[in-house]
Short mmCIF file of C-alpha atoms in Angstrom, two decimals:
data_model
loop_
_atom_site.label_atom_id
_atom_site.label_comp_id
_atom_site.label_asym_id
_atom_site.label_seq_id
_atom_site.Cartn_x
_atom_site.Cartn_y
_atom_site.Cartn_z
CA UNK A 274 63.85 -35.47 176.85
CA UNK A 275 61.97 -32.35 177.23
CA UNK A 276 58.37 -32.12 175.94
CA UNK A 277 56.29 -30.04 173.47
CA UNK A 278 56.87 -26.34 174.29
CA UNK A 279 54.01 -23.79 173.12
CA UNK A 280 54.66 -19.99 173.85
CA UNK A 281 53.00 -17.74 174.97
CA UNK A 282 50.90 -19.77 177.23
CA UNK A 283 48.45 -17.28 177.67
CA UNK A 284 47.28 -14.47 175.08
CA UNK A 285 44.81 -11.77 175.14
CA UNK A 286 43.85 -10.09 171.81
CA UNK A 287 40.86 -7.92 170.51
CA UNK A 288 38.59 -8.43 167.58
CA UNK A 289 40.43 -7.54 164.54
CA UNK A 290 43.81 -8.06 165.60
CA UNK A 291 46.27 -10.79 164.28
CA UNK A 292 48.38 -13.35 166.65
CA UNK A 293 51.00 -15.86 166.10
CA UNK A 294 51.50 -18.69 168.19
CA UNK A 295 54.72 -20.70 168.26
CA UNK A 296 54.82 -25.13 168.98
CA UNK A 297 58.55 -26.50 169.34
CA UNK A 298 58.36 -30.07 168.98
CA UNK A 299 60.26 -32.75 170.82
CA UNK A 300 64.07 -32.88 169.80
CA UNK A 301 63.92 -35.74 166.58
CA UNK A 302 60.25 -34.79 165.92
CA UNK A 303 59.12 -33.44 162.72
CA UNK A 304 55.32 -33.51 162.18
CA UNK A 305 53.15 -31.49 164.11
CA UNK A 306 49.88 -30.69 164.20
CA UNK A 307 47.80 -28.09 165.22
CA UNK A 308 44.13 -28.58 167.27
CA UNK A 309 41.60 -25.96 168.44
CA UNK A 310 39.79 -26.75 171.80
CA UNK A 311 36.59 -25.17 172.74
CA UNK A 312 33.82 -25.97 174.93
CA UNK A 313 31.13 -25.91 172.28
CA UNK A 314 33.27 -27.81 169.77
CA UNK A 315 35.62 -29.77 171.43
CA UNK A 316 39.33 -30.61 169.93
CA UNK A 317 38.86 -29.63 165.78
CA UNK A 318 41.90 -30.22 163.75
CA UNK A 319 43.28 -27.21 161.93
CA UNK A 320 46.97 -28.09 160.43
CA UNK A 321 49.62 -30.69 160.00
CA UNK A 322 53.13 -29.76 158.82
CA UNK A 323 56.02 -32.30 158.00
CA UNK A 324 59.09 -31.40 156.54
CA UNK A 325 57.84 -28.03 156.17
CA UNK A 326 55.06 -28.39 154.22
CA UNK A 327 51.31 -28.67 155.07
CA UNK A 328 50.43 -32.36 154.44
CA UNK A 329 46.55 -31.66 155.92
CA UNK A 330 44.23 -28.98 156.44
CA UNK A 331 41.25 -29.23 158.42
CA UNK A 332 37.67 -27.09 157.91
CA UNK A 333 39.03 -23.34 159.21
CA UNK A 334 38.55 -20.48 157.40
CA UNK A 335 41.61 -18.83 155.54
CA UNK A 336 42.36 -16.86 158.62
CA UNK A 337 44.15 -19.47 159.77
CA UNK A 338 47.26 -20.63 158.76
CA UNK A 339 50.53 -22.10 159.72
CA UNK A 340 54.09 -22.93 158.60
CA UNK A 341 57.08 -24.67 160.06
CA UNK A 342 60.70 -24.09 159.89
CA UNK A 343 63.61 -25.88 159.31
CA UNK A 344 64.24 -27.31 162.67
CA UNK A 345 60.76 -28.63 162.65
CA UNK A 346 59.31 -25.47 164.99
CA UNK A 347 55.82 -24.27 163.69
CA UNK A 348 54.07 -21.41 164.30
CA UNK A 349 49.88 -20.95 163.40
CA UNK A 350 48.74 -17.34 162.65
CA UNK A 351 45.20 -15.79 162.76
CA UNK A 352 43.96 -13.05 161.07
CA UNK A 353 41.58 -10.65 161.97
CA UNK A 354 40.56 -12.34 165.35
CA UNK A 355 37.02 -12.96 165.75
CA UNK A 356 35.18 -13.16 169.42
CA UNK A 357 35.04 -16.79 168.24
CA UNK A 358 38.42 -17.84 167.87
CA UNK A 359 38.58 -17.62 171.71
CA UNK A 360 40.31 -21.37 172.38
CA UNK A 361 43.09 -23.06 173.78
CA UNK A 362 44.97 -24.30 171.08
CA UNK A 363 46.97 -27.08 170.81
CA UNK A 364 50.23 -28.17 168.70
CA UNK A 365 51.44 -32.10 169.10
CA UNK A 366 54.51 -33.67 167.73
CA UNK A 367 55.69 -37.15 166.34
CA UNK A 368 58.13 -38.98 164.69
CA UNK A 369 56.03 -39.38 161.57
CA UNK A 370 53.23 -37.71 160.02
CA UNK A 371 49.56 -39.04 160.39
CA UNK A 372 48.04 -39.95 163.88
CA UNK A 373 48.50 -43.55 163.60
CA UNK A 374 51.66 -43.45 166.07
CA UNK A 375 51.94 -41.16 169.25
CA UNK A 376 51.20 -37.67 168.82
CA UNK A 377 52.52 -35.76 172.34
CA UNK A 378 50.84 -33.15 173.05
CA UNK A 379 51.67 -29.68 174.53
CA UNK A 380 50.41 -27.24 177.42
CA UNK A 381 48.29 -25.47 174.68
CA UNK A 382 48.01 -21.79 174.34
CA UNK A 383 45.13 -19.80 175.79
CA UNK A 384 43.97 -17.33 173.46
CA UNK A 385 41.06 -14.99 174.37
CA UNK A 386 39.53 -12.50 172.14
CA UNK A 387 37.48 -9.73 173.61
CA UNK B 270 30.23 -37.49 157.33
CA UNK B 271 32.71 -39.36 160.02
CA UNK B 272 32.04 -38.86 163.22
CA UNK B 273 32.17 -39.76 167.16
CA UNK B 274 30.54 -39.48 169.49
CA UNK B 275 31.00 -39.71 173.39
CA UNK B 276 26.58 -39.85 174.94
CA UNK B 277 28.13 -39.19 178.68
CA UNK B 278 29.90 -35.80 179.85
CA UNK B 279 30.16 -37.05 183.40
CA UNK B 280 30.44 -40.54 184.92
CA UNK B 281 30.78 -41.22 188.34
CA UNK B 282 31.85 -44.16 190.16
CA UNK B 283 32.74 -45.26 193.44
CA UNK B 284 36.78 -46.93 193.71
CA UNK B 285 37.06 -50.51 192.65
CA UNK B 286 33.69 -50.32 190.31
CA UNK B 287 33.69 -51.35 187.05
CA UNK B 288 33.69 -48.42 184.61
CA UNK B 289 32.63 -48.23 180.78
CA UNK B 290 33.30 -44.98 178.69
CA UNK B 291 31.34 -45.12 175.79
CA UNK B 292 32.40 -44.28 172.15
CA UNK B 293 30.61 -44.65 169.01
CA UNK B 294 31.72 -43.97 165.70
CA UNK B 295 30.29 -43.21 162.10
CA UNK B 296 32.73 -44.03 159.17
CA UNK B 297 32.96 -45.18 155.93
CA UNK B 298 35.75 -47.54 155.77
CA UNK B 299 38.05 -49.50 157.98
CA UNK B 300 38.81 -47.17 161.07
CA UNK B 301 41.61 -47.15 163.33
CA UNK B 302 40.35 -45.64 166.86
CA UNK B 303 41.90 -44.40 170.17
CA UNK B 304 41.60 -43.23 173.54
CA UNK B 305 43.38 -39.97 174.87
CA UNK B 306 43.16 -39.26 178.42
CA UNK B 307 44.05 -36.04 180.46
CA UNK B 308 44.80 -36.26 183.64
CA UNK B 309 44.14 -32.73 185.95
CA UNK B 310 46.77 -30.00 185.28
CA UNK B 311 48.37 -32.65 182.71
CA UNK B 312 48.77 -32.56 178.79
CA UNK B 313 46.39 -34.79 176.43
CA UNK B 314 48.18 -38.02 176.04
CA UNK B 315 47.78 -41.36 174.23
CA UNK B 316 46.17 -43.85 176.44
CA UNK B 317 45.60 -46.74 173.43
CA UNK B 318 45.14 -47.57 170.10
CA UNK B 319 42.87 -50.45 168.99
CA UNK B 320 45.29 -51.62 166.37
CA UNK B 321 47.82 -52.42 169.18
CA UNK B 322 45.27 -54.51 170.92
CA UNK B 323 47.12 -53.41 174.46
CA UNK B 324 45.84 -52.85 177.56
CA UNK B 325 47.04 -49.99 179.62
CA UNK B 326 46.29 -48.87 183.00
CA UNK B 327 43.96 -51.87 183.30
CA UNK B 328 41.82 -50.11 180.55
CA UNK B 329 41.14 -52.04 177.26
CA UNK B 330 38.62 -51.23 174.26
CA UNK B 331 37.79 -53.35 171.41
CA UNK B 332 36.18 -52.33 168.13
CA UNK B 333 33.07 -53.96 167.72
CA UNK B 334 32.26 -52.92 163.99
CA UNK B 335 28.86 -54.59 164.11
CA UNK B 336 27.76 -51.90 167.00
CA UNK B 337 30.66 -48.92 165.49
CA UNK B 338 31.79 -48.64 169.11
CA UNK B 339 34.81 -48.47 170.84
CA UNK B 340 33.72 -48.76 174.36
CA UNK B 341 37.06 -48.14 176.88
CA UNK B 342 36.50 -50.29 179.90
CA UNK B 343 38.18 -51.03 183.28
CA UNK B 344 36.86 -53.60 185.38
CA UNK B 345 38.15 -51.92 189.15
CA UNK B 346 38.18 -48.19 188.82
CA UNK B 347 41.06 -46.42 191.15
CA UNK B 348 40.59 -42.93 192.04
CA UNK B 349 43.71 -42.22 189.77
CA UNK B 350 41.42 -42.97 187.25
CA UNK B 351 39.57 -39.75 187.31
CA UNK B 352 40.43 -37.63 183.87
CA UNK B 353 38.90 -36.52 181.04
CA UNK B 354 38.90 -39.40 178.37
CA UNK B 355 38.50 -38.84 174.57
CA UNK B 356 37.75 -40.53 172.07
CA UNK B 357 39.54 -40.37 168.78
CA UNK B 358 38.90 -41.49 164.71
CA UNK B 359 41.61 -41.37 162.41
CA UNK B 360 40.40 -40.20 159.31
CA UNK B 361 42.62 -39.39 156.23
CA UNK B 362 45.44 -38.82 158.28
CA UNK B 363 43.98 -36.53 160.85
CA UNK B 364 42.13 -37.22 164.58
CA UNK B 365 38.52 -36.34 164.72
CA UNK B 366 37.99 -36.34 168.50
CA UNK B 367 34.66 -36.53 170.70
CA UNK B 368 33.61 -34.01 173.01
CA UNK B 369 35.24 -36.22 175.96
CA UNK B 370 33.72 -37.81 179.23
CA UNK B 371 35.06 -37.06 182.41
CA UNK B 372 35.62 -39.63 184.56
CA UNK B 373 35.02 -39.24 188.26
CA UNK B 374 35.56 -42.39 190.53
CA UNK B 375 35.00 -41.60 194.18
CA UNK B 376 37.03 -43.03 197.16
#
């Protein structure tokens, strides 16, 4: 069965702007998650949504926020983009919510924020 | 606060080796740990979970809660082997990762 989708896969905004980024999950799958990857930082958690509604939040600023539809696709938005917010991000599904069983992954979006 | 942590960036070893990722961990409670792995030009996937006790690839880790580690080990490295590896603390339903190791193992 086909895999996490993320579009676009690559984004370039400037300071100030707004973007949305879209995660379809795998067909059956209805949490996903949301991840920012940076060099300095790492992978840092930002959302969770099941059933459309966030069950988790991680340490972002307000800026950031998310919401999923009713067949399960999410999208995360950012506000006024900062040079900072420069990341691949990353959206994985599963079957159930929490990471205790599989989370898949996808290709991640490359945002870059001049 | 919870935490892990990965010491090594890079480790290199030569094919048939015996390789040891280190992970340690700082958390109050009883935690439930795993290893991701990303292979080059490949998405982050689930390599194992300590709670399933399994060994995959040839790799296992056990949680030594004495030491808060969760060392991955293989005991012959294969050059399929190289990937970055995280590290990976569930904590109130959500993955706190470390900043990964990559794994190099040379022919």
């Amino acid at each position: 069965k086909a895999g996490v989708t993320q579009t676009p896969r690559y984004l370039i905004k400037t300071r100030g702007q707004q973007v949305t980024l879209s995660c379809s999950p795998i067909s059956g799958h209805r949490s996903v998650s949301w991840y920012q990857q940076t060099p300095g930082q790492g992978l840092q958690f930002l959302f969770e949504y099941f059933s459309e509604t966030q069950r988790n939040k991680g340490n972002f600023p307000g800026r950031f926020s998310g919401r999923q539809f009713s067949n399960s696709r999410s999208e995360m938005n950012v506000s006024t983009l900062e040079l900072g917010d420069s990341a691949l991000y990353l959206c994985a599904s599963s079957l159930v919510p929490g990471p205790t069983y599989e989370q898949y992954f996808g290709p991640g979006t490359r945002l870059t924020v001049t | 606060a919870q935490r892990v942590t990965q010491p090594e960036k890079l480790l290199s070893v030569f094919k048939g080796a015996p390789v040891e990722l280190k992970c340690n961990y700082s958390y109050s409670g009883s935690p439930e740990l795993f290893w991701y792995v990303q292979y080059s030009r490949q998405r982050l996937q689930l390599l194992l979970r300590h709670i399933s006790r399994e060994s995959i690839k040839g790799f296992t880790a056990d949680l030594n809660k004495g030491e808060t580690s969760f060392h991955l080990k293989k005991p012959f490295a294969q050059e399929e082997d190289s990937a970055m590896y995280y590290c990976a603390l569930k904590d109130t339903d959500k993955l706190i990762f470390g900043t990964g190791t990559r794994l190099q193992v040379f022919p």
